[in-house]
Coordinates of C-alpha atoms in Angstrom, one line a residue:
X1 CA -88.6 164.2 -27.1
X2 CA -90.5 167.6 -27.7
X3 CA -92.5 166.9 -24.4
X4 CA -89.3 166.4 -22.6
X5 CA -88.2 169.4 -23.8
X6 CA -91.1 171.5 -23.1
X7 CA -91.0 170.3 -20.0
X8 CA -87.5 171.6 -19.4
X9 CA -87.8 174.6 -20.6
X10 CA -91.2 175.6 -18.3
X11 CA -89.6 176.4 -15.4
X12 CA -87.3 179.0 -17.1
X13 CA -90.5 180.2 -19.8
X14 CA -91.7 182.9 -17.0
X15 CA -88.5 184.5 -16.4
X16 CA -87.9 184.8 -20.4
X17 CA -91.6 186.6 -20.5
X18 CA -90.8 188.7 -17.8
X19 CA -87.6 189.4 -18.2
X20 CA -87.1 189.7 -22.1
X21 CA -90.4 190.6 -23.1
X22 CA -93.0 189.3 -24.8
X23 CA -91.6 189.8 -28.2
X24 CA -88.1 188.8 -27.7
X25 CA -89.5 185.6 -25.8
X26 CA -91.7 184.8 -28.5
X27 CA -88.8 185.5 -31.1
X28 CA -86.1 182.8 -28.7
X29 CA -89.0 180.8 -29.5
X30 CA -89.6 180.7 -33.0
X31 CA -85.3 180.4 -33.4
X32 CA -85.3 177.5 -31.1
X33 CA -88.3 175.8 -33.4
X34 CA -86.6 176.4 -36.8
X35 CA -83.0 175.3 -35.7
X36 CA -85.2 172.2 -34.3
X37 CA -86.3 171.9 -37.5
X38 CA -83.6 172.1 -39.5
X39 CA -81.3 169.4 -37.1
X40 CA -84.0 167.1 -38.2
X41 CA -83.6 167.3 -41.8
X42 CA -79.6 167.3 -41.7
X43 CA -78.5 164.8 -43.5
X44 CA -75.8 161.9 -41.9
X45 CA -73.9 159.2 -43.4
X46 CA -73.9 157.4 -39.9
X47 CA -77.2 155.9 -39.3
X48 CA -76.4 156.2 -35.5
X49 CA -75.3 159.9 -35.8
X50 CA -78.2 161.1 -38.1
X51 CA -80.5 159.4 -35.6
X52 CA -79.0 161.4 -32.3
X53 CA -79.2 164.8 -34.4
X54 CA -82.9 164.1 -35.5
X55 CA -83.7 163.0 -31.2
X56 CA -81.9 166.2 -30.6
X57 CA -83.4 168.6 -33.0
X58 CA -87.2 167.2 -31.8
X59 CA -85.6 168.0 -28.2
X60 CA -84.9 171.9 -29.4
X61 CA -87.9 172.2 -31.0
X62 CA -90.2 171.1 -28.1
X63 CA -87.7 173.8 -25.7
X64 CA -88.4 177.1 -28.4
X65 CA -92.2 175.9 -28.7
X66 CA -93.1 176.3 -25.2
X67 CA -90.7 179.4 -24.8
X68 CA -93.0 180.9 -27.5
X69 CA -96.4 179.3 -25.9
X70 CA -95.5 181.1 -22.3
X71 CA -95.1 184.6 -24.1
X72 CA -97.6 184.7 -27.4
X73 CA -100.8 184.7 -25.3
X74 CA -99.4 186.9 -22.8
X75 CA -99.3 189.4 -25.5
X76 CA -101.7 188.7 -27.5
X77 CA -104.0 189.2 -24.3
X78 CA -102.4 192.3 -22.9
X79 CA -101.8 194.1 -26.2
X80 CA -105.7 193.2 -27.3
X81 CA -108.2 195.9 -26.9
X82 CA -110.7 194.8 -23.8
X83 CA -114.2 194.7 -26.3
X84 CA -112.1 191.8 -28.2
X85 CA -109.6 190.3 -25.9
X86 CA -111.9 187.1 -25.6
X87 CA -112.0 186.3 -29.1
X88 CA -108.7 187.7 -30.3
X89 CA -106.9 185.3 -27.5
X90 CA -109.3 182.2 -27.9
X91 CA -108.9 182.0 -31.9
X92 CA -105.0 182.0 -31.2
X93 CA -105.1 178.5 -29.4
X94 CA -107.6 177.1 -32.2
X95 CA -104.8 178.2 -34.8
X96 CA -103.3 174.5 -33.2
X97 CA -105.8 172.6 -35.7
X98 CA -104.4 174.6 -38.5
X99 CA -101.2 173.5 -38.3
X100 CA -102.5 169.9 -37.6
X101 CA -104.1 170.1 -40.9
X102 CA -101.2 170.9 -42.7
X103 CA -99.1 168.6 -40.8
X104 CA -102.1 165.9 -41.3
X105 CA -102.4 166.1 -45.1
X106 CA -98.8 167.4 -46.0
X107 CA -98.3 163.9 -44.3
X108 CA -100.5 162.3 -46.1
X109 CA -99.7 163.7 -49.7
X110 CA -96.1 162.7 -49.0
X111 CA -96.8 158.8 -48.1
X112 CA -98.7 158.9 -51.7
X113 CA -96.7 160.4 -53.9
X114 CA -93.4 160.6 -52.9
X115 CA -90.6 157.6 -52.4
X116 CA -87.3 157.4 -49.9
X117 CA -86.4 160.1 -47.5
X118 CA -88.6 162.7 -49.0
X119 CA -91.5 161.0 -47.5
X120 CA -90.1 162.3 -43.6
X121 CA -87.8 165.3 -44.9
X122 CA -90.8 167.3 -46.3
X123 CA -93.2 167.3 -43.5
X124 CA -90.3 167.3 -41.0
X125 CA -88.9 170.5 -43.1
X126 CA -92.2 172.2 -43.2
X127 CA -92.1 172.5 -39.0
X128 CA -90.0 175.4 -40.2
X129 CA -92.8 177.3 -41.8
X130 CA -94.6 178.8 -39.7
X131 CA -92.2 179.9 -36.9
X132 CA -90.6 181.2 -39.7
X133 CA -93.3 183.9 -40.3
X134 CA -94.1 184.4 -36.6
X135 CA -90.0 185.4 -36.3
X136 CA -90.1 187.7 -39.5
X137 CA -93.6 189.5 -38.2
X138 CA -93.0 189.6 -34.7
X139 CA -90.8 193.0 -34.8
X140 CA -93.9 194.7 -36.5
X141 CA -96.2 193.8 -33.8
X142 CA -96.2 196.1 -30.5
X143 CA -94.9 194.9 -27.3
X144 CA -97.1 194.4 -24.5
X145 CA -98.0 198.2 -23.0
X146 CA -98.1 196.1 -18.8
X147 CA -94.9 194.6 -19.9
X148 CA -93.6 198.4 -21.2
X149 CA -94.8 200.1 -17.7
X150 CA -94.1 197.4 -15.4
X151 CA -90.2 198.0 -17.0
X152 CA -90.1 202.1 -16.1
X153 CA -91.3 202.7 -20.0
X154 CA -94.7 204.5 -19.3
X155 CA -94.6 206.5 -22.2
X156 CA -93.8 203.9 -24.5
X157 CA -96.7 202.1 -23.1
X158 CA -99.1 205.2 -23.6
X159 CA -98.3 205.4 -27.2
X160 CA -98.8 201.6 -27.9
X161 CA -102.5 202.5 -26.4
X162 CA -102.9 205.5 -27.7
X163 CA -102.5 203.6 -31.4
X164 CA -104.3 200.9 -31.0
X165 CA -107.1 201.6 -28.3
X166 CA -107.4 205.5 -28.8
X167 CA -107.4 205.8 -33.2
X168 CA -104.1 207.8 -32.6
X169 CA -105.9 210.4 -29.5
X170 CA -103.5 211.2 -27.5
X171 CA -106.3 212.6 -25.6
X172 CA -109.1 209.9 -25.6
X173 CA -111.1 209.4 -22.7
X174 CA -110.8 205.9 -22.8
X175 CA -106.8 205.6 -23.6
X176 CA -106.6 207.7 -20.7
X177 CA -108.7 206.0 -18.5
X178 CA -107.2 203.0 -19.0
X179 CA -103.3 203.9 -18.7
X180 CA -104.3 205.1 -15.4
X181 CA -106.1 201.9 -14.5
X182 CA -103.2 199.9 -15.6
X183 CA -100.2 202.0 -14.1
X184 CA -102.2 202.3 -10.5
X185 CA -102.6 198.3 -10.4
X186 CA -99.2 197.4 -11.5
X187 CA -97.9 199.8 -9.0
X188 CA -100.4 198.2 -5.9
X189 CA -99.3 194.9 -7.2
X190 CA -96.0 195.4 -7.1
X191 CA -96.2 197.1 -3.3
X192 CA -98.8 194.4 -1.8
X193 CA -97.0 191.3 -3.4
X194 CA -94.3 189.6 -4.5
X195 CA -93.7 187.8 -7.6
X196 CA -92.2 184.7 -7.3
X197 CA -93.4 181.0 -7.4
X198 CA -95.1 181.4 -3.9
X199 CA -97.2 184.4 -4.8
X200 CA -99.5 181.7 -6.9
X201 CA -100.8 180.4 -3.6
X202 CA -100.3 183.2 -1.2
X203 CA -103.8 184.4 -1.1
X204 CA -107.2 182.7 -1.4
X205 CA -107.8 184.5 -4.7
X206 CA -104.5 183.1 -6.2
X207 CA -105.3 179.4 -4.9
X208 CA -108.9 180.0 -6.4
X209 CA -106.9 181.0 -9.5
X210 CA -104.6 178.3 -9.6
X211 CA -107.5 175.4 -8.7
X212 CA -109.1 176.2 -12.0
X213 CA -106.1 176.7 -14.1
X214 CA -104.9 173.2 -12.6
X215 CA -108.7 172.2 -13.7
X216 CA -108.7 173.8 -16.8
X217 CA -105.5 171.8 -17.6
X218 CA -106.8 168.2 -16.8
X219 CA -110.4 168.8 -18.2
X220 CA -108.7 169.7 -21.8
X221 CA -106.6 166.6 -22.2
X222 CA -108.7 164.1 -20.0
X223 CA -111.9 164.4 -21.1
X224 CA -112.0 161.7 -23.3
X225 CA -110.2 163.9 -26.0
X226 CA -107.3 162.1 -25.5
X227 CA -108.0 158.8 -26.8
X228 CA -108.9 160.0 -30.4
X229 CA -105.9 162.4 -30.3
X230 CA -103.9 159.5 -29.7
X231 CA -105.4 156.4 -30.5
X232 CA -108.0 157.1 -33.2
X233 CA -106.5 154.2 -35.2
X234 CA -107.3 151.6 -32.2
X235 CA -110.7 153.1 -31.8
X236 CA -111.6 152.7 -35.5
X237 CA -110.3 148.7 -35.6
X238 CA -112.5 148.4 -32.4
X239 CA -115.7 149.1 -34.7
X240 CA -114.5 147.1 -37.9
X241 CA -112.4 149.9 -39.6
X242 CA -109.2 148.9 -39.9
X243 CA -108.2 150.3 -43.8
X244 CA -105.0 152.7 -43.1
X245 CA -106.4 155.3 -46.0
X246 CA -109.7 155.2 -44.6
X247 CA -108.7 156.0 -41.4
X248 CA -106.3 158.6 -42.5
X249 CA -109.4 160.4 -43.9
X250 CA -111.2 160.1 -40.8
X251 CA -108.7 161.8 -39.1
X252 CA -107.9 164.5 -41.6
X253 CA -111.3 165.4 -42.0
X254 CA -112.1 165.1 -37.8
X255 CA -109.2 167.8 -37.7
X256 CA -110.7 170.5 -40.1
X257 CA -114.1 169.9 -38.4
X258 CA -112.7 170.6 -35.2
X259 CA -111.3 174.0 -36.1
X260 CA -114.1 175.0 -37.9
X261 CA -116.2 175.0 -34.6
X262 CA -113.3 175.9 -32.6
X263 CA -113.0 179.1 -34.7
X264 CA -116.6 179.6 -35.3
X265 CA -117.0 179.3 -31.6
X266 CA -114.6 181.9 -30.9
X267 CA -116.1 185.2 -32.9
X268 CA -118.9 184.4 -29.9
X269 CA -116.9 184.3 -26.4
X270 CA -117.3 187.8 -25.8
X271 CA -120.9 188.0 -26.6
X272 CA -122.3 184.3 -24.2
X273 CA -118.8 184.0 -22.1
X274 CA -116.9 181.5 -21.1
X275 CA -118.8 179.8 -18.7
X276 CA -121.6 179.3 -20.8
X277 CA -119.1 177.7 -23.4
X278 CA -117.5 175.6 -20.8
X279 CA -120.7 174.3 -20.0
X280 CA -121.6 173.9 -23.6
X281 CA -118.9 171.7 -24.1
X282 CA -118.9 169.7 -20.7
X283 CA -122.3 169.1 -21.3
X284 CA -122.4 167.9 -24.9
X285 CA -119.4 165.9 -24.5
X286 CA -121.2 164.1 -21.8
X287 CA -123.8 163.1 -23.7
X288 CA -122.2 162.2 -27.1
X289 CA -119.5 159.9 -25.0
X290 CA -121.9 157.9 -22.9
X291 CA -124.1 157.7 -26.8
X292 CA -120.2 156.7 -28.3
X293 CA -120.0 154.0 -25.4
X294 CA -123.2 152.4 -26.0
X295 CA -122.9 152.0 -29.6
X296 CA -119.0 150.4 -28.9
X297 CA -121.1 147.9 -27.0
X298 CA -123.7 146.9 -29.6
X299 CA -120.6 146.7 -32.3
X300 CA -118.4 144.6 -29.6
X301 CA -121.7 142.3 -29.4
X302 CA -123.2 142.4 -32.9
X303 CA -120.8 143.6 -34.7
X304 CA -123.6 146.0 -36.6
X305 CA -122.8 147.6 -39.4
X306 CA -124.8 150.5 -38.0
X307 CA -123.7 150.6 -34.7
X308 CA -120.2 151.4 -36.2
X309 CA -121.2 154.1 -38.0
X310 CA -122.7 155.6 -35.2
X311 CA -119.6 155.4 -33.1
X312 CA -117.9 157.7 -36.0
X313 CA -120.8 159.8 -35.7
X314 CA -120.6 160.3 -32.1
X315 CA -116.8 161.0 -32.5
X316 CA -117.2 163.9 -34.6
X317 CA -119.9 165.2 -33.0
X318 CA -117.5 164.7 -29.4
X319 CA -114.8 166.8 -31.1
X320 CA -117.8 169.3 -32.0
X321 CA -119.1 170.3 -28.9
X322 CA -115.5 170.3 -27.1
X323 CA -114.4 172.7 -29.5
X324 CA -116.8 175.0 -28.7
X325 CA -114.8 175.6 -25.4
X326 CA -111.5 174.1 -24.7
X327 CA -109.4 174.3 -27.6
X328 CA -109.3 177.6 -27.6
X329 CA -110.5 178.6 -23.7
X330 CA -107.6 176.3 -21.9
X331 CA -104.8 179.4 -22.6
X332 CA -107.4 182.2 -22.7
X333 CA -109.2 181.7 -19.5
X334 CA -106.1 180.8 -18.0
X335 CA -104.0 184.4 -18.3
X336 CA -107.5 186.3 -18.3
X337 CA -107.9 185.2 -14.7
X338 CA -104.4 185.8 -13.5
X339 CA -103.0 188.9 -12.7
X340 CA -100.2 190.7 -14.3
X341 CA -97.5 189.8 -11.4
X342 CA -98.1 186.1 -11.8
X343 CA -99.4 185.6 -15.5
X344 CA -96.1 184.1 -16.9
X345 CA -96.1 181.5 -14.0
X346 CA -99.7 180.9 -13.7
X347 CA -99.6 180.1 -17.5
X348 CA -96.8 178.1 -16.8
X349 CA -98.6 175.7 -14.2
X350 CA -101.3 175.5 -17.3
X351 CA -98.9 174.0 -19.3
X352 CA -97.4 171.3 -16.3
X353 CA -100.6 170.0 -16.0
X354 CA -101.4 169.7 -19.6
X355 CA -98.4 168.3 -20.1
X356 CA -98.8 165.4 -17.0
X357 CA -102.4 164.9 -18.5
X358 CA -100.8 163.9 -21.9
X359 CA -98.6 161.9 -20.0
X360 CA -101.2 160.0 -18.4
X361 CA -103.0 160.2 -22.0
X362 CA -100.1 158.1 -23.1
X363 CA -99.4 155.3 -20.4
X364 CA -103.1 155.2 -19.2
X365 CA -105.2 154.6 -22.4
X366 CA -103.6 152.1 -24.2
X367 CA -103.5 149.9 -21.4
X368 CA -107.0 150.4 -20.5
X369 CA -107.9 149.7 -23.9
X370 CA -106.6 146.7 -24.6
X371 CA -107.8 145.2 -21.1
X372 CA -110.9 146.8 -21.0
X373 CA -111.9 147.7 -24.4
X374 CA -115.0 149.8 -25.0
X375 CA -116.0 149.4 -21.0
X376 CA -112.7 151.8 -20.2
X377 CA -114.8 154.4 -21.6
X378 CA -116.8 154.7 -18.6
X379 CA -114.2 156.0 -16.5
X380 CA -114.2 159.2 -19.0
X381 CA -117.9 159.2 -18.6
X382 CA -117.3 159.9 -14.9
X383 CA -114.7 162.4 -15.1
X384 CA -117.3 164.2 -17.6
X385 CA -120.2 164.1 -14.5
X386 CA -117.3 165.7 -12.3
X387 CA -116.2 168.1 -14.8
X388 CA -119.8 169.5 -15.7
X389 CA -120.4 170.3 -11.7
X390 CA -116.8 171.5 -11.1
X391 CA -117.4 174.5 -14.8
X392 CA -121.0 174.8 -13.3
X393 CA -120.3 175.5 -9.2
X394 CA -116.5 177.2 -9.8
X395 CA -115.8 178.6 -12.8
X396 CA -115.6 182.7 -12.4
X397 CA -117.2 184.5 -16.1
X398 CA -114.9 186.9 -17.3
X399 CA -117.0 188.2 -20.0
X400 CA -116.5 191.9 -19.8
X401 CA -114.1 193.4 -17.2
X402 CA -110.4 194.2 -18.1
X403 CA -107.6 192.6 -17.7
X404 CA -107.3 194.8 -14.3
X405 CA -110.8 194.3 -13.5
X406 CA -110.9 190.8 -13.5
X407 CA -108.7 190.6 -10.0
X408 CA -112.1 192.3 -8.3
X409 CA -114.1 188.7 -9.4
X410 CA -111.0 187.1 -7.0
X411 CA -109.6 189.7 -4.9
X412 CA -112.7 191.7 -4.0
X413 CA -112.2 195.7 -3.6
X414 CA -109.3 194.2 -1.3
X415 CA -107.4 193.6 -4.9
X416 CA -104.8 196.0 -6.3
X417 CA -107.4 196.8 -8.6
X418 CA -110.3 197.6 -6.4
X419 CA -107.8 199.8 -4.7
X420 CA -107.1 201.4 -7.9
X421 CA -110.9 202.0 -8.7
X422 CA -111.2 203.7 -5.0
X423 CA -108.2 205.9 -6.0
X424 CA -109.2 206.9 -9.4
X425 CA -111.5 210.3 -10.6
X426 CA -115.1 208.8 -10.1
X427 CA -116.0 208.5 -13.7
X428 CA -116.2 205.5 -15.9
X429 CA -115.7 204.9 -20.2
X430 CA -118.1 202.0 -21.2
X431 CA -115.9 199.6 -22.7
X432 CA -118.4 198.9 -25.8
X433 CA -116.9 202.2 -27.5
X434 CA -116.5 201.8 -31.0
X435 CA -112.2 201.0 -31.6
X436 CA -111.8 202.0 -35.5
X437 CA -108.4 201.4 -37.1
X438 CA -106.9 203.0 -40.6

């Protein structure tokens, strides 16, 4: 029910961001998520009725989430000072495993220790948590300054820079530099194109743009990730493991591993890029599937001990090396490439396509499982060969540039950006300068 109610909500998620703002869209979020929340645990005498409210309430919850997933890295991105855009925006989509680990254990510690309906109406009431803080500590974060000026509200937009790129100058050379920069493209964007659903393939930089977003998408969830994300406890009967608490372990302690490396990953985008991570990822997963596959055939043959263990080992070391890149790359690479006219809907089509590749995650893999067994893995192997050549033929870097700058990589000088550049005082603020904040 939450997918279906992402789903609904997508088409309406730009317009919110857009419209609203990035704030109040994120807030409509987070009040969508609680009150989702909070059906859930609502308590019914009628088995019938407390069942529709629950089916309802994961319906709400999967419409705020994705309200608040279209506008949080929109302004986390455009709000972020260029020298750590990367990193702040990539550790926002690793934050996923954290709440996976409370969820995992919370889920865990309940089936242990607790008896009746407390076992489903803690975990289910925790969902509340952490929307809860994000709708408290929203109001004291700045709005995004593109949002600000593309809404008539340059000043409050200079003051938002001023603050938090310029140490409170009014008069930095940088702050300056780049209200310009942003205020000239918006402007060009807004007088060379449009901004509805068509714009995303009107040009051949947009349908560049939207290829990789749509790859970007697919490679996330269909890269083998999918079958441990939902069928870790098929997997581990496969190789002889078939204890409930053991494999409850498994999977709490895969999740912490993965946003370790996920996180640890992250403090680095800005300094090797993204396609180097990409390729880090593609390349290890590659390797650590088609080693997973060939142990799954020793165990399906001689049942060794050995072999089993190895497959475990080749799972966590999977999980490693994919999140170096795409736990945390899918959303940030995705509105980095876009520009500002099309961001909400370009993140938007992200989102479709993750959410038809968890689809096909669903229907797909446990059918291929149980009539294939460990031999369906070699149809991920070969989406892995076609993924490594797609990151290391297409994929644009975007180490570097702003926001702005980034349309050149797509546009050329032709961009609203490039145009921008040509129109602007010939001088240039390295974008390395030192940001300190009280």
């Amino acid at each position: 029910m939450p997918g279906f109610g992402g789903l609904f909500v997508l088409i309406f998620a730009p317009y919110i961001a857009d419209g609203l703002g990035r704030k109040k869209g994120t807030a409509i979020g987070c009040v969508f998520v609680v009150a989702g929340a909070l059906m859930q645990c609502f308590p019914q005498k009628n088995h019938s009725s407390r069942d529709a409210l629950y089916l309802i309430g994961r319906f709400i919850m999967g419409f705020g989430s994705n309200i608040s997933n279209g506008t949080c890295p929109l302004l986390i991105t455009e709000v972020a000072h260029p020298r750590h855009r990367g990193r702040v925006t990539t550790i926002y989509n690793t934050l996923w495993y954290l709440g996976s680990i409370v969820a995992a254990w919370t889920c865990f510690g309940t089936l242990k220790n607790q008896t009746g309906n407390l076992q489903w109406v803690l975990p289910t009431g925790l969902q509340c948590l952490m929307p809860g803080i994000q709708l408290l500590s929203i109001w004291f974060v700045p709005e995004s300054p593109r949002w600000l000026i593309s809404k008539g509200r340059e000043e409050e937009a200079r003051q938002v820079l001023v603050k938090y790129h310029g140490n409170n100058d009014p008069d930095d050379e940088f702050v300056r530099w780049e209200y310009a920069e942003i205020l000239n493209t918006l402007r060009l964007e807004r007088e060379a194109s449009g901004n509805g659903w068509s714009e995303l393939w009107r040009t051949k930089g947009n349908r560049k743009r939207c290829a990789l977003i749509i790859a970007t998408a697919i490679f996330s969830q269909c890269s083998g990730n999918g079958l441990v994300s939902y069928y870790l406890a098929a997997i581990l009967e496969t190789i002889g493991i078939t204890d409930s608490t053991t494999q409850s372990l498994i999977n709490g302690g895969l999740t912490i591993w993965c946003w370790l490396v996920s996180l640890f990953a992250a403090f680095f985008v800005d300094r090797i890029g993204r396609r180097f991570l990409f390729l880090f990822a593609g390349v290890g997963m590659l390797i650590s599937f088609s080693v997973w596959t060939a142990c799954s055939a020793v165990y399906a043959k001689t049942e060794s001990a050995s072999a089993g263990i190895a497959v475990v080992a080749m799972i966590f070391l999977f999980y490693g090396v994919a999140g170096a890149a795409w736990p945390g790359l899918t959303v940030s690479y995705t509105v980095e490439i876009l520009p500002y006219s099309i961001r909400a809907k370009g993140l938007t089509l992200c989102f479709c396509f993750t959410a038809l590749s968890g689809v096909f995650n669903q229907w797909v893999n446990p059918l291929g499982l149980q009539q294939l067994e460990w031999r369906f893995y070699f149809v991920y192997i070969a989406v892995l060969v076609i993924e490594c050549l797609t990151i290391y033929f297409f994929f644009v870097e975007t180490k570097g540039p702003t926001l702005e700058e980034i349309a050149v990589l797509f546009d050329g000088d032709d961009s609203a950006a490039g145009i921008a550049k040509l129109q602007a005082q010939e001088k240039s603020v390295p974008l390395t300068k030192e940001v300190e904040h009280a």
